[in-house]
C-alpha cells in the first residue's frame, strides 16, 4: 500500500489523515513536524521544502485535486536520528509525531511525543561530548539582565544577573562565553530589542509568552521545583532577574522534557564579578576554544590543554578556560593540586589510566535521573564506579588533592552492586530479549528454564515424530503467522502406505495416515504440506506464555533497577563531577610537564613579570625548540606601557597574545609557558586589533576598531591588561599615528585607567613617546640586516625601531625586484625631502618633475647663510601660495 493514499482527496478534497496532520501541525507552528506514516517520517508543505533543502533529499509532491499540489519529503524512521541531528545543527526544532495504538475508524491515532530543540537534547548522537549544551533564558529590564543556564544532558543549572553601568556589554560577553544552543526570550523582547541584541550573532532563539517570565509565576515555579518556602537558600532572594530567568527556564523544560526536572537540584547562582572579564572580541582574538581562521579546536588554547581522559573533564576544561578567577587564594588552591600531580609522575599515570575507563559518567548520571538508561549504559555506570576505589587508592598518596576531593568521591557501592547483580555482561538492547542476569530472580530463571525446556522439547519432537510416523522427510519449522508446524514433502505425502499401516488406520497414503494420527493440514506449499498437532500447539502456547512472562518480568526488574539508580543519580553526579575535576588537574599537570610550563606566582600587585614566555599555541605548532621565548617586565608602578615596534611578520602579535594567554592560564589555575612568572591579578583582558577584516558585519572596519578602542578607554582599570595591536592602522598614516598617540597618552595619564598595556605598532615614530611619558617603555623586535635583506629574530629587545622595514617585507613576500628597487628610491626621497619631490620613475626621466618641482628647485637654490628671517618667511609664503594654486 502506498504511503500516500491518504493524500488522495476525500470529501472536500481533504482526507481524514490530511485533516489529522493539519490539526497537529497547527499546534506546532514553529517546529518541523515529523509525521509518522508506517516506516517513514513524512513532512509536508513548507516543512517538506525546508527538509528537502537542508538534507538534500528529494522533494516529491502529490496532486490534491483543484490543482493543489502538496510538497512532501520523507525519511525512513530507522535513519531518523542522523537527519534530526543535521536539522538541529541548522537551527530547526522538530516535533516527532508517532502512531499510537490501533486504528480508530480506519485512522491511526497520532500524537507528538516530544519536541526536539537544540537546547533540550540528551541523545549522545546529537551532542558534542566535549562541550556543554546550554539552554538559556534571558530577561532584561531597564538597568540589568538575568540569565539562567541549564544543560539537561548533565544536570548543570545556574543563574546570574548583571545590573548597573555597562550591564549590556557584560551580559553580551557572558553569552558569548556560554554560546547557548538555544535561548528563551520574552515575546516582547525577541525582535531586535534589548534581549536579542545581547545574544551572539546567529543564536537560536525561542520566543515565549511574556507571562512565562512574570515574577509571580517564576517564583511559584522555582519554589515548587526546589520544594522551598523561601528563595534565600537558592541565592535568588535579592535577584529578581535571575529568578525570572530560572523560573521561565523551568516552565519550558516542563513542557519539552519534564523528565529532566528531577535532576536539577544542584542549582546555584553565580556572579560575573568572581571571574576575569573578557568581551566577545577578546575571547575570539585570544582563540581560547577555537582557531580564528578555521573555527576548529585545533590551533586554540583548548587544543593545547586538551588531554582530558573523560568527556566531562573536557567540558570542565572548556568552562575553566572561559572563566579565569580573580581570587588569589582560590587560584593558589588550584595550583597546589596541579603542583602535587606534577611532583608525582606515577600518581599522574595511575590517575590517567583509571580515568580513561570512566566514560561520560556525568551524562549517564543525567540519563539515570531521567530513567532513560539503556542496559548497556547501566554497565557504563558500573564500569565507571568500579574505578573509583583505584582512584581513591591513588589519592591516598596525595594529601592535597585527597583533602579537596576525598569526600566527593562516592563509589556508590549499592548502585554498582545492583547493576552488576542485574545486568549481564553482554545485555540485549531491549528488556525481554535478555537484559537480566541469571541468578537475579528465581522466578525468571525458572521461566527461562521452562521456555528452554519447551524449546528443546519441540526440537526433540522432530526425531520422535519421525520415528512414530515413519516419515523420514518430516521436519519442524516456524513462522510468524502459524507458529510451529510440521512440514512434509509432496512425494512423501503421496507415498502409498504399507499393508500394516493400511490395516491399522485405513489410510491409503502417508498424508491420510498422518491425518488419522492427529495431524491437521494447515497450509499447502509448493512442494508439500504443513501440519500442526494439538500436542505441538499446546507446547507452543506454554512457550509463548513463558516468553511473555519473561518479557514482563525483565521489564519489571529493569524498571526497578532504573528507579533504584535514579534514586542515586545525585550521588552519581557528584562522583562524576569529582572525577571531572581530577581529570582536569591531571591534564593540566601532564601538559605542564610535557611543555615545560612553570607554576606562576599570582599576587595582588599590578606587576607582570615573565621570563622566557612563549605563545602556548604557536609554540606547539612549531618544531620543538624553534619558538623564541621572550621576557615581559611590567612592574606596573614604573613600567606600565610597552610600545613594541618592529616590521610586519617580526612576531609582535604573537608576543602580545602569548603574554595575555599566560596571564589567563595563570588565573585559571594552570602552569604557564614561561621559565618564571609573576602575575598581579588581572581583572579584565582587553585585546584590540587594528583594521581586522570584518566583512560579515558590514560595518567599516575602522569604525569597529575605534568603537572597540573607545570601550577600552571607558572600561579599563588599573588592574586590567590591555593588548593593542596596530591600533590606527585602518586609516591614513598621520591620522592613525595621531589616534594611537592620543590613546596611549590617555591610558598613561588618566588615573582611573593606567592599565598594564602592550602596544604593538609598525609606526616606529611612536617610540618617541618614551621620552615624554614616564611609564612608557620602548621595545622592538630584533631584526638582522644583511645588505638589503632582513632576518627576523623574533626577539624582543629594548629600544624603538628606527624604521618600518616595509620594503624588506615586500621583498620577502616576493614582490618583483624592479618594484622593490623603485620603492627604495621613493622611500629615500620621502625621507630626505620630507614628503615631496619624489623622483620620477626612471622610464620617464626625460619629462620634467611633477607639480611643485619648480618650488623645490627654488627652495634648494636659496642660500640660507644670507637670508634674514623676514626674507625666509616671505619666500615661504610665496612658495606656499604657488603650491596652493597648483603650480
Ligand atoms: P607581526 O605581528 O609582527 O606581524 P606575527 O606575530 O604575526 O608578526 O608573527 C609572524 C610569524 O612569525 C608567526 O606566524 C610565527 O610563525 C613567527 N613567530 C612569531 N613569533 C615567534 C617567536 N617568538 N619564535 C618563533 N617564531 C615566531
Ligand atoms: Mg601583527
PDB file of N, CA, C and O in Angstrom, residues 178 326 347 518:
ATOM      1  N   UNK A 178      29.291  31.538  26.947  1.00  0.00           N
ATOM      2  CA  UNK A 178      28.467  30.348  27.103  1.00  0.00           C
ATOM      3  C   UNK A 178      28.058  29.771  25.754  1.00  0.00           C
ATOM      4  O   UNK A 178      27.991  28.567  25.573  1.00  0.00           O
ATOM      5  N   UNK A 326      39.674  35.483  39.946  1.00  0.00           N
ATOM      6  CA  UNK A 326      40.272  36.739  40.398  1.00  0.00           C
ATOM      7  C   UNK A 326      40.821  36.613  41.808  1.00  0.00           C
ATOM      8  O   UNK A 326      41.536  37.491  42.286  1.00  0.00           O
ATOM      9  N   UNK A 347      51.613   8.806  40.205  1.00  0.00           N
ATOM     10  CA  UNK A 347      50.201   9.033  40.534  1.00  0.00           C
ATOM     11  C   UNK A 347      49.480   9.590  39.306  1.00  0.00           C
ATOM     12  O   UNK A 347      48.341   9.225  39.007  1.00  0.00           O
ATOM     13  N   UNK A 518      -3.772 -37.602  13.922  1.00  0.00           N
ATOM     14  CA  UNK A 518      -3.986 -36.322  14.634  1.00  0.00           C
ATOM     15  C   UNK A 518      -3.339 -35.124  13.976  1.00  0.00           C
ATOM     16  O   UNK A 518      -3.364 -34.012  14.527  1.00  0.00           O
TER      17      UNK A 518
END
